[in-house]
Amino acid sequence: MKDICSLTSRQNQTQTTIQEKQRELTRPQHSRQSRFMGWGKLITSTLFLQLLLMAGPSWGQEKEEKYSYSQLLNDINAGKVTLVEIDPRLQTAQVTLKGQEEPREVPLLQQNPELINSLKANNVQIDYNPSPDNSAMVRLMLQLPIVLFILFIVIAIIRRSASMSGQAMNFSKSRARFQMEAKTGISFGDVAGIDEAKEELEEVVTFLKEPEKFTAIGAKIPKGVLLIGPPGTGKTLLAKAVAGEAGVPFFSISGSEFVEMFVGVGASRVRDLFKKAKENAPCLIFIDEIDAVGRQRGVGYGGGNDEREQTLNQLLTEMDGFEGNTGIIVIAATNRPDVLDRALMRPGRFDRQVMVDYPDMKGRQGILEVHSRDKKVDEEVSLEAIARRTPGFTGADLSNLLNEAAIFTARRRKEAITMAEINDAIDRVVAGMEGTPLVDSKSKRLIAYHEIGHALVGTMMAGHDPVEKVTLIPRGQAKGLTWFTPDEDAGLITRNQLLARIAGLLGGRAAEEVIFGEDEVTTGAGNDIEKVTSLARQMVTRFGMSELGLLALEEDNQENYAAFDEIATQIDSQINLIVEKCHEKAQNIIRENRAMVDRLVEILIDKETIEGDEFRQLLEEFKEPVDSGIELCKSV
Ligand code: ADP
Ligand code: ZN
Ligand code: MG
């Protein structure tokens, strides 16, 4: 019963996905070499099978009526035999008896001295008549379906084991795991919303296109640019655009692909990459997720990771090893600049750092324009309105949003994307798939109270974002949701706004407590509490909004670690203080408006969704009869 209480918290969400995305390593590809390994095995195993089969009993040789070797000897000695044709290959003899047309077949022994002797003694005619050797063919034809079947199974097994142990099978020193695109086909026109980063990189295009301009007057061309920003903001896209604009090949590799389980592989990959790049200069090398190799050396568990350090050292060596005018520029991307080894940023390496941040409203509008170019969008759709509704969305989110909207449109058999599809797509991108509503039950009632609690407390607190809608239709993991329209790109947030947000987040649990009692509260508030804690902690440790004063007390500030230890309990008690105050406030709002809460819950259970305007109108209507009245709370 998680719920997502405000769109503005999206920024937080995205930040947690950073690490998830980071972990999402690209699946190892099967190289040609490993395929060959597979086929090699395959061929030997099928040959082996063939041999087994061939050595086995052969099928399909009809036996005529039995005529034995000893019978033959008797018949020869009795003078009944006129002709014996021996087939040494099949080890049979065709025996023609006196007065009979049809010869009869007799199986022979390996060596038949007595037969030859008695044949000679009885003057029987002997012919050697080897049969043509087509039996192997026949056998093969008969066995073919079985061989194919076994082959099929063997392939299936090899495929499976190859994909399971992909890493181990792919291991090979000489193989490089980078991609090369001769033409990226991407231009600066495809990148929007990150104008400053774009401007900085426009210069890099000139470095690649006309290096003489700079070298002529003795300027050294920078070798490395580090793009810093959260996932999905367009770092890869930007690097491709630089290569596209300069018309040079684009070499790319991900930092996580450098690092393998065998020491030395990463370093040799770096060597390969730079060797290939030099052959293709001028060109651009893009190293994604450079933090995977570029972490500070000599720190971490067990005194660091040999393999990673070797790779990093190799990378530094390569970057130092070529002059700026060789026409190679390295662009690296990361979302964790804090963990990078300082050596990477020295002059002559990644000395230029470019921030690629979340786009602002105008930026989002620009990105939406780029991605709606190839889609049919209804005229009534205002990209500006979408941009306004989507703070915290990255370029990737926005492109995904339009794609989801296009899918909805196609499914509804409409001509062009309308605002209805856009709205549904936003809900989907933010909160996940829509589920089926619960049937009326105690738990549905509890969820309704929880959501109305959020909506009401949120509305009553001055400085809180307005309710956009309250719904009992489940989405993703949430069983019910209250959405708030985020403030227009809230840059700076006041203390009161933060407190209002915390109270609003606690409104759900507060309603559960007031209506059902402390013992009946549910796990549904888990997600709310997580956000509350994080907000309150930031107020204390980052924003200087507590009695501890204006100190930056962030946990990851390692140098202050000892001091931090002493102060940790104080931080915790300050966080508690904030949360408790807001909790009380939220409970009071619910208690004072109990009658209204009950009515709103009835309506919500009946209608399943209440839109923001409707919600506010209902509050107005209830104002008269409900005697506690509505007073906007000024602050906590
Ligand atoms: P990153 O490398 O920063 O994680 P990507 O460059 O891979 O992000 O972005 C993924 C996709 O999202 C791009 O291919 C593009 O379609 C879209 N996108 C991201 N940022 C932008 C932007 N600034 N302008 C246009 N499209 C963008
Ligand atoms: Zn909640
Ligand atoms: Mg990327």
XYZ file of C-alpha atoms and ligand atoms in Angstrom:
665
model
C 0.000 0.000 0.000
C 2.689 2.420 -0.916
C 1.587 5.689 -2.230
C 3.223 8.471 -4.038
C 2.281 11.661 -2.460
C 3.673 14.394 -4.538
C 5.069 14.854 -7.961
C 7.810 17.047 -6.631
C 9.355 14.115 -4.889
C 10.134 12.770 -8.290
C 13.620 14.163 -8.072
C 14.258 11.859 -5.144
C 12.895 8.924 -7.022
C 15.132 9.552 -9.923
C 18.105 9.737 -7.681
C 17.517 6.268 -6.303
C 17.212 4.914 -9.797
C 20.660 6.245 -10.559
C 22.291 3.428 -8.694
C 19.892 0.871 -10.081
C 20.683 1.954 -13.571
C 24.341 1.881 -12.784
C 24.105 -1.710 -11.712
C 22.270 -2.577 -14.852
C 25.321 -3.770 -16.700
C 25.084 -4.303 -20.372
C 24.645 -7.954 -21.067
C 27.769 -9.515 -22.467
C 27.494 -10.141 -26.137
C 28.511 -13.393 -27.673
C 31.538 -12.718 -29.653
C 32.388 -14.520 -32.802
C 35.102 -16.320 -30.960
C 32.796 -17.850 -28.435
C 30.439 -18.911 -31.207
C 33.290 -20.747 -32.776
C 34.067 -22.408 -29.528
C 30.506 -23.552 -29.475
C 30.577 -24.858 -33.006
C 33.868 -26.617 -32.490
C 32.410 -28.559 -29.652
C 29.331 -29.221 -31.640
C 31.133 -30.714 -34.569
C 33.244 -33.068 -32.483
C 30.309 -34.213 -30.485
C 28.196 -34.958 -33.529
C 31.060 -36.801 -35.181
C 31.365 -38.855 -32.092
C 27.684 -39.579 -32.126
C 27.865 -40.561 -35.777
C 30.653 -43.015 -35.048
C 28.660 -44.488 -32.224
C 25.685 -44.897 -34.457
C 27.630 -46.360 -37.329
C 29.305 -48.863 -35.112
C 25.962 -49.941 -33.814
C 23.698 -52.467 -35.447
C 22.521 -51.495 -38.877
C 18.903 -51.526 -39.631
C 16.943 -52.407 -42.694
C 18.823 -55.485 -43.961
C 16.271 -58.120 -44.608
C 17.207 -61.650 -43.865
C 15.937 -64.333 -46.192
C 15.134 -67.781 -44.963
C 17.998 -69.154 -42.912
C 20.705 -71.088 -44.661
C 23.636 -71.742 -42.387
C 27.348 -72.076 -42.944
C 27.440 -75.692 -41.773
C 24.507 -76.514 -44.048
C 26.491 -75.033 -46.915
C 29.510 -77.193 -46.092
C 27.281 -80.266 -45.997
C 25.658 -79.377 -49.316
C 29.061 -78.801 -50.958
C 30.332 -82.144 -49.770
C 27.086 -83.755 -50.931
C 27.735 -82.196 -54.381
C 24.513 -80.190 -54.383
C 26.197 -76.820 -54.996
C 26.990 -75.466 -58.451
C 28.096 -71.885 -57.787
C 29.323 -69.866 -54.823
C 29.690 -66.096 -55.182
C 31.627 -64.663 -52.296
C 31.107 -61.066 -51.233
C 34.146 -60.348 -49.077
C 32.839 -56.950 -47.960
C 29.563 -58.116 -46.577
C 31.051 -61.494 -45.648
C 28.291 -63.402 -47.338
C 28.115 -65.904 -50.100
C 25.416 -66.333 -52.696
C 24.984 -70.047 -53.080
C 23.293 -71.579 -56.108
C 22.117 -75.119 -55.544
C 21.652 -77.729 -58.190
C 18.285 -77.432 -59.921
C 17.520 -74.050 -58.327
C 17.459 -70.647 -60.021
C 17.544 -68.358 -57.039
C 20.816 -68.186 -55.092
C 20.613 -68.320 -51.323
C 22.608 -66.164 -48.979
C 24.901 -67.629 -46.362
C 26.746 -65.631 -43.722
C 30.474 -66.402 -43.743
C 33.113 -66.394 -41.060
C 36.063 -64.028 -40.967
C 38.212 -66.662 -42.562
C 36.801 -69.712 -44.242
C 39.654 -72.167 -44.972
C 37.459 -75.298 -44.808
C 34.947 -73.669 -47.169
C 37.598 -72.913 -49.762
C 39.100 -76.382 -49.336
C 35.827 -78.209 -49.756
C 34.826 -75.960 -52.669
C 38.075 -76.848 -54.390
C 37.710 -80.509 -53.463
C 34.229 -80.631 -54.956
C 35.066 -78.532 -57.978
C 32.459 -75.924 -57.275
C 32.737 -72.695 -59.224
C 33.871 -69.752 -57.027
C 33.227 -66.129 -57.846
C 34.368 -63.067 -55.980
C 31.666 -60.491 -56.227
C 32.061 -57.569 -53.879
C 28.883 -55.507 -53.489
C 28.986 -51.721 -54.085
C 29.501 -49.903 -50.804
C 26.298 -47.902 -50.510
C 25.242 -49.269 -47.200
C 26.842 -46.403 -45.306
C 24.759 -43.956 -47.301
C 21.625 -45.897 -46.611
C 22.409 -46.051 -42.953
C 23.148 -42.371 -42.809
C 19.872 -41.566 -44.537
C 18.026 -43.693 -42.066
C 19.840 -42.202 -39.140
C 19.631 -38.631 -40.350
C 16.459 -37.663 -38.488
C 17.898 -39.035 -35.277
C 21.209 -37.273 -35.830
C 19.412 -34.018 -36.524
C 17.325 -34.422 -33.432
C 20.361 -35.019 -31.259
C 22.139 -32.128 -32.954
C 19.219 -29.903 -32.070
C 19.379 -30.904 -28.425
C 23.133 -30.423 -28.297
C 22.787 -26.920 -29.770
C 20.132 -26.077 -27.248
C 22.328 -27.249 -24.382
C 25.375 -25.374 -25.646
C 23.358 -22.212 -26.170
C 22.041 -22.382 -22.669
C 25.306 -23.044 -20.963
C 26.896 -20.322 -23.061
C 24.385 -17.739 -21.984
C 24.589 -18.827 -18.380
C 28.329 -18.601 -18.177
C 28.498 -15.789 -20.695
C 31.261 -13.999 -18.872
C 33.521 -16.935 -18.514
C 33.014 -18.120 -22.059
C 33.539 -14.683 -23.463
C 36.807 -14.281 -21.745
C 39.552 -13.596 -24.123
C 42.345 -11.120 -23.889
C 42.412 -9.970 -27.428
C 38.761 -9.259 -27.807
C 37.749 -5.657 -27.478
C 34.282 -4.898 -26.273
C 33.737 -1.467 -27.705
C 31.393 -0.331 -30.417
C 32.249 1.819 -33.335
C 29.779 3.888 -35.303
C 31.163 5.428 -38.441
C 28.307 7.928 -38.486
C 26.088 8.553 -35.505
C 23.472 10.397 -37.551
C 22.753 12.634 -34.579
C 23.113 16.367 -34.671
C 22.812 19.148 -32.143
C 19.288 19.680 -33.424
C 18.305 16.431 -31.724
C 19.478 17.668 -28.354
C 17.389 20.186 -26.466
C 17.021 21.587 -23.000
C 20.665 21.393 -21.996
C 21.888 24.482 -23.755
C 24.946 25.266 -21.671
C 26.357 21.792 -22.093
C 25.630 22.017 -25.787
C 27.472 25.290 -26.138
C 30.538 23.920 -24.393
C 30.598 20.933 -26.670
C 30.156 22.970 -29.804
C 33.751 23.989 -29.271
C 34.796 20.355 -29.188
C 33.320 19.948 -32.645
C 35.696 22.620 -33.924
C 38.606 20.879 -32.233
C 37.790 17.765 -34.192
C 36.934 19.477 -37.441
C 39.595 22.120 -37.697
C 42.413 21.353 -35.276
C 44.848 23.437 -37.377
C 43.048 26.575 -36.278
C 44.211 25.945 -32.756
C 47.540 24.245 -33.266
C 48.696 26.955 -35.688
C 48.904 29.447 -32.889
C 50.350 26.936 -30.472
C 47.203 26.168 -28.518
C 46.957 22.679 -27.075
C 43.714 20.988 -27.861
C 42.026 19.492 -24.818
C 41.909 15.710 -24.816
C 39.121 14.930 -22.444
C 35.699 16.215 -21.499
C 33.783 14.856 -18.535
C 29.992 15.026 -18.737
C 28.423 15.002 -15.294
C 24.721 14.483 -14.747
C 21.935 12.146 -13.727
C 20.924 9.264 -15.992
C 18.683 10.055 -18.914
C 19.617 13.711 -19.199
C 21.230 13.188 -22.587
C 24.939 12.637 -21.990
C 25.266 9.809 -24.489
C 23.098 11.705 -26.916
C 25.272 14.783 -26.603
C 28.480 12.835 -27.215
C 26.941 11.249 -30.299
C 25.850 14.647 -31.499
C 29.421 15.925 -31.220
C 30.675 13.041 -33.356
C 27.788 13.531 -35.759
C 28.394 17.248 -36.148
C 32.124 16.779 -36.607
C 31.540 13.882 -38.988
C 33.987 11.593 -37.184
C 33.621 7.976 -36.043
C 32.189 7.360 -32.576
C 33.899 4.763 -30.396
C 32.016 3.862 -27.269
C 32.510 1.606 -24.323
C 30.980 1.455 -20.897
C 33.182 1.587 -17.834
C 31.485 -1.463 -16.453
C 32.595 -3.414 -19.507
C 36.218 -2.665 -18.816
C 36.134 -4.381 -15.516
C 35.930 -8.124 -15.656
C 36.710 -10.884 -13.310
C 40.189 -11.423 -14.691
C 42.988 -9.100 -13.865
C 44.517 -7.464 -16.896
C 41.559 -7.704 -19.237
C 40.406 -4.174 -18.602
C 43.822 -2.724 -19.247
C 44.207 -4.624 -22.490
C 40.789 -3.422 -23.585
C 41.826 0.150 -22.971
C 44.944 -0.449 -25.102
C 42.876 -1.997 -27.895
C 40.401 0.830 -27.807
C 43.010 3.535 -28.125
C 44.899 1.609 -30.781
C 41.782 1.339 -32.927
C 40.939 4.962 -32.279
C 44.385 6.118 -33.399
C 43.969 4.189 -36.625
C 40.697 6.024 -37.212
C 41.642 9.516 -36.103
C 40.125 12.046 -36.081
C 37.516 10.402 -33.936
C 35.677 10.552 -30.667
C 35.947 8.063 -27.824
C 33.001 7.916 -25.457
C 33.458 6.205 -22.099
C 30.137 5.775 -20.345
C 29.906 5.163 -16.594
C 33.522 6.077 -16.104
C 33.024 5.865 -12.344
C 33.069 2.071 -12.710
C 36.807 2.277 -13.475
C 37.621 5.749 -12.317
C 36.891 5.366 -8.626
C 39.463 6.742 -6.283
C 42.336 4.296 -6.040
C 43.334 2.599 -2.827
C 40.033 3.050 -1.076
C 37.162 0.701 -0.558
C 36.950 -2.844 0.620
C 40.107 -4.857 1.025
C 42.368 -2.017 -0.020
C 40.947 -1.591 -3.493
C 40.515 -3.611 -6.577
C 43.621 -4.538 -8.519
C 41.868 -5.019 -11.794
C 40.082 -1.702 -11.652
C 43.247 0.123 -10.694
C 45.202 -1.415 -13.523
C 42.492 -0.425 -15.948
C 42.420 3.097 -14.628
C 46.205 3.357 -14.788
C 46.154 2.146 -18.364
C 43.521 4.714 -19.219
C 45.598 7.488 -17.689
C 48.682 6.273 -19.513
C 46.857 6.223 -22.835
C 45.484 9.693 -22.288
C 48.914 11.026 -21.440
C 50.422 9.159 -24.362
C 48.959 11.087 -27.243
C 49.271 14.687 -28.130
C 46.257 16.917 -28.392
C 46.669 17.270 -32.113
C 46.288 13.587 -32.964
C 42.606 14.237 -33.472
C 41.260 12.056 -30.691
C 38.943 13.508 -28.112
C 37.709 11.452 -25.199
C 34.324 12.223 -23.713
C 33.420 10.428 -20.502
C 30.126 10.409 -18.644
C 29.267 9.859 -15.007
C 26.604 10.575 -12.472
C 29.006 10.143 -9.552
C 31.715 12.776 -9.959
C 32.314 12.637 -6.200
C 33.831 9.158 -6.335
C 36.179 9.801 -9.252
C 39.923 9.620 -8.784
C 41.370 13.110 -8.778
C 44.071 12.048 -11.211
C 41.418 11.786 -13.907
C 40.712 15.500 -13.787
C 44.307 16.696 -14.042
C 45.256 18.951 -16.913
C 45.789 16.925 -20.041
C 43.141 14.427 -19.033
C 39.487 15.194 -18.307
C 40.254 18.775 -17.512
C 36.962 20.040 -18.878
C 33.891 19.242 -16.882
C 30.454 19.907 -18.253
C 27.315 19.629 -16.152
C 24.305 18.056 -17.814
C 21.434 18.747 -15.483
C 17.691 18.161 -15.298
C 16.064 20.399 -17.897
C 14.007 23.359 -16.722
C 10.550 24.129 -18.020
C 11.689 25.743 -21.255
C 14.161 22.923 -21.692
C 11.488 20.297 -21.244
C 9.354 22.062 -23.786
C 12.260 21.989 -26.207
C 12.846 18.290 -25.643
C 9.136 17.594 -26.136
C 9.326 19.495 -29.421
C 12.240 17.353 -30.573
C 10.476 14.126 -29.743
C 7.068 15.131 -31.101
C 8.580 15.853 -34.506
C 8.121 12.289 -35.683
C 4.740 11.767 -33.998
C 1.212 12.825 -34.873
C 0.181 15.201 -32.147
C -3.228 16.860 -32.036
C -3.240 20.643 -32.349
C -4.980 21.086 -29.009
C -1.998 19.548 -27.208
C 0.105 22.182 -25.521
C 3.683 21.079 -25.095
C 4.117 23.963 -22.715
C 1.398 22.564 -20.445
C 3.106 19.171 -20.454
C 6.423 20.790 -19.640
C 4.777 22.583 -16.755
C 3.415 19.350 -15.353
C 6.677 17.432 -15.490
C 9.338 18.975 -13.285
C 12.126 16.544 -12.500
C 11.597 14.662 -15.759
C 14.739 13.997 -17.760
C 14.988 13.962 -21.531
C 14.707 10.192 -21.427
C 11.555 10.410 -19.289
C 9.990 12.906 -21.670
C 10.791 10.817 -24.707
C 9.321 7.816 -22.908
C 6.262 9.868 -21.988
C 5.505 10.781 -25.594
C 6.048 7.210 -26.653
C 3.604 5.908 -24.040
C 1.099 8.521 -25.188
C 1.541 7.352 -28.780
C 0.919 3.766 -27.681
C -2.279 4.781 -25.873
C -3.367 6.658 -28.998
C -2.817 3.687 -31.249
C -4.615 1.385 -28.843
C -7.589 3.741 -28.769
C -7.555 3.912 -32.569
C -7.267 7.668 -32.617
C -5.714 9.735 -35.381
C -3.398 11.825 -33.233
C -2.182 12.059 -29.656
C -4.531 14.162 -27.537
C -4.202 15.588 -24.047
C -6.109 12.602 -22.635
C -3.365 10.208 -23.753
C -0.675 12.560 -22.501
C -2.285 12.706 -19.067
C -2.601 8.949 -18.883
C 0.983 8.588 -20.018
C 2.225 10.975 -17.323
C 0.366 8.972 -14.679
C 1.852 5.828 -16.057
C 5.404 7.075 -16.294
C 5.263 8.519 -12.789
C 3.383 5.804 -10.950
C 3.298 2.687 -13.093
C 0.535 0.604 -14.606
C -3.069 1.057 -13.604
C -4.585 -1.888 -11.771
C -8.162 -2.886 -11.021
C -9.790 -1.143 -8.064
C -10.410 -3.082 -4.868
C -13.935 -4.202 -4.099
C -15.579 -2.390 -1.247
C -14.015 -3.764 1.876
C -12.462 -2.688 5.102
C -9.094 -2.247 3.473
C -10.528 -0.114 0.688
C -12.087 2.072 3.370
C -8.771 2.335 5.158
C -6.955 3.294 1.971
C -9.631 5.903 1.287
C -9.101 7.452 4.718
C -5.343 7.371 4.196
C -5.549 9.179 0.860
C -8.135 11.705 2.022
C -5.824 12.316 4.961
C -3.002 13.266 2.575
C -5.263 15.405 0.432
C -6.910 17.233 3.302
C -3.790 17.893 5.341
C -1.987 18.937 2.173
C -4.754 21.372 1.301
C -4.966 22.808 4.796
C -1.271 23.511 5.154
C -0.269 26.870 3.766
C 2.523 26.551 1.253
C 1.666 23.002 0.165
C 1.242 22.161 -3.487
C -2.438 21.951 -4.510
C -4.142 18.562 -4.855
C -4.350 17.382 -8.408
C -6.370 14.281 -7.757
C -7.107 11.600 -5.221
C -7.742 8.110 -6.462
C -8.369 4.590 -5.233
C -7.392 3.091 -8.557
C -4.166 1.201 -7.879
C -1.097 1.961 -9.913
C 2.236 0.210 -9.783
C 2.687 -0.900 -6.212
C 0.390 1.782 -4.832
C -3.136 0.820 -3.821
C -4.267 4.423 -3.758
C -2.697 7.714 -4.728
C -2.912 11.373 -3.995
C -1.290 13.591 -6.569
C -0.256 17.143 -6.014
C 0.487 19.625 -8.760
C 4.083 20.642 -8.223
C 5.013 24.247 -8.009
C 6.489 25.670 -11.165
C 10.097 24.469 -11.009
C 10.393 25.246 -7.359
C 13.978 26.345 -7.124
C 14.204 27.481 -3.539
C 11.932 25.951 -0.963
C 11.158 27.655 2.324
C 11.224 26.039 5.725
C 7.446 26.357 5.964
C 6.984 24.644 2.623
C 9.143 21.764 3.763
C 7.200 21.434 7.009
C 3.924 21.547 5.063
C 5.209 18.798 2.822
C 6.166 16.647 5.784
C 2.774 17.181 7.413
C 1.032 16.316 4.140
C 3.062 13.129 3.845
C 2.096 12.200 7.386
C -1.587 13.004 6.730
C -2.221 9.447 5.523
C -0.938 7.736 8.650
C -2.527 10.422 10.839
C -5.950 9.665 9.351
C -5.465 5.946 9.985
C -4.610 6.660 13.612
C -7.461 9.046 14.256
C -10.146 6.959 12.586
C -9.081 3.386 13.290
C -6.888 3.806 16.388
C -3.177 3.402 16.915
C -3.371 -0.382 16.878
C -4.956 -0.570 13.460
C -2.394 1.418 11.503
C -0.953 -0.317 8.461
C 2.264 -0.705 6.501
C 0.743 1.565 3.876
C 2.582 4.569 5.193
C 6.027 3.010 4.749
C 6.883 5.006 1.681
C 5.536 8.218 3.190
C 7.666 7.762 6.274
C 10.750 7.156 4.206
C 10.269 10.463 2.408
C 9.451 12.258 5.639
C 12.665 11.041 7.224
C 14.731 12.061 4.245
C 13.181 15.538 4.116
C 13.593 16.094 7.839
C 17.165 14.819 7.773
C 18.065 17.184 4.968
C 16.531 20.080 6.873
C 18.852 19.307 9.756
C 22.029 18.231 8.028
C 22.038 20.256 4.829
C 19.820 23.285 5.076
C 20.610 24.452 8.582
C 16.932 24.547 9.516
C 17.149 23.114 13.014
C 18.456 24.093 16.407
C 21.813 22.628 15.439
C 22.314 25.715 13.373
C 24.045 26.385 10.129
C 26.245 23.329 9.878
C 26.689 21.079 6.912
C 26.484 17.679 8.524
C 26.150 15.392 5.587
C 26.997 11.820 6.308
C 29.147 11.267 3.269
C 31.490 14.025 4.288
C 34.239 11.650 5.326
C 36.683 14.122 6.781
C 34.231 15.147 9.446
C 33.491 11.598 10.340
C 34.672 11.649 13.920
C 32.828 14.835 14.643
C 29.815 13.411 12.924
C 29.742 10.437 15.260
C 29.379 12.628 18.323
C 26.732 14.731 16.764
C 24.694 11.879 15.293
C 22.401 11.517 18.284
C 21.705 15.220 18.249
C 20.802 15.028 14.576
C 18.419 12.190 15.259
C 16.677 14.028 18.051
C 16.278 17.101 15.833
C 14.772 14.979 13.097
C 12.399 13.465 15.646
C 11.373 16.880 16.813
C 10.447 18.051 13.331
C 8.588 14.867 12.467
C 6.672 14.821 15.745
C 5.533 18.421 15.362
C 4.276 17.796 11.846
C 2.638 14.540 12.890
C 0.713 16.294 15.645
C -0.339 19.004 13.229
C -1.627 16.433 10.748
C -3.565 14.547 13.445
C -5.156 17.767 14.642
C -6.297 18.681 11.156
C -7.957 15.281 10.780
C -9.586 15.445 14.217
C -10.906 18.947 13.730
C -12.404 18.058 10.369
C -13.584 14.576 11.195
C -17.091 15.030 9.747
C -15.693 16.334 6.492
C -13.161 13.528 6.271
C -15.960 10.966 6.600
C -17.968 12.564 3.815
C -15.013 12.874 1.492
C -14.219 9.210 2.073
C -17.784 8.201 1.156
C -17.547 10.183 -2.060
C -14.109 8.763 -2.880
C -15.244 5.179 -2.329
C -18.235 5.851 -4.524
C -16.425 7.638 -7.364
C -12.924 6.161 -6.968
C -11.304 9.356 -8.243
C -11.787 12.965 -7.177
C -10.112 15.623 -9.303
C -8.356 18.527 -7.590
C -10.900 21.219 -8.513
C -13.725 18.999 -7.442
C -11.969 18.302 -4.170
C -11.565 21.982 -3.411
C -15.178 22.627 -4.372
C -16.352 19.890 -2.014
C -14.365 21.492 0.780
C -16.109 24.802 0.066
C -19.536 23.159 0.116
C -18.862 21.423 3.387
C -17.617 24.593 4.942
C -21.055 25.754 6.084
C -22.519 22.709 7.820
C -19.280 21.427 9.265
C -18.906 23.534 12.370
C -15.192 23.213 12.933
C -14.767 25.172 9.715
C -11.682 25.404 7.585
C -8.854 27.575 8.574
C -5.703 27.497 6.629
C -2.897 26.613 8.928
C -0.231 29.237 8.778
C 2.709 27.148 9.743
C 3.714 24.327 12.006
P 22.280 9.571 -20.482
O 23.404 9.105 -21.330
O 22.501 10.904 -19.873
O 21.852 8.581 -19.453
P 20.894 9.358 -22.933
O 21.666 10.269 -23.784
O 21.190 7.915 -23.072
O 21.007 9.771 -21.414
O 19.350 9.630 -23.175
C 18.449 8.624 -23.517
C 17.445 9.120 -24.515
O 16.616 10.143 -23.956
C 18.073 9.754 -25.716
O 18.363 8.818 -26.687
C 17.007 10.739 -26.178
O 16.039 10.094 -26.957
C 16.374 11.160 -24.888
N 16.988 12.397 -24.400
C 17.690 12.532 -23.255
N 18.095 13.794 -23.094
C 17.662 14.483 -24.157
C 17.764 15.848 -24.565
N 18.421 16.749 -23.823
N 17.203 16.204 -25.730
C 16.541 15.319 -26.474
N 16.396 14.024 -26.148
C 16.939 13.595 -24.999
Zn 0.471 7.689 1.972
Mg 24.070 7.157 -21.266
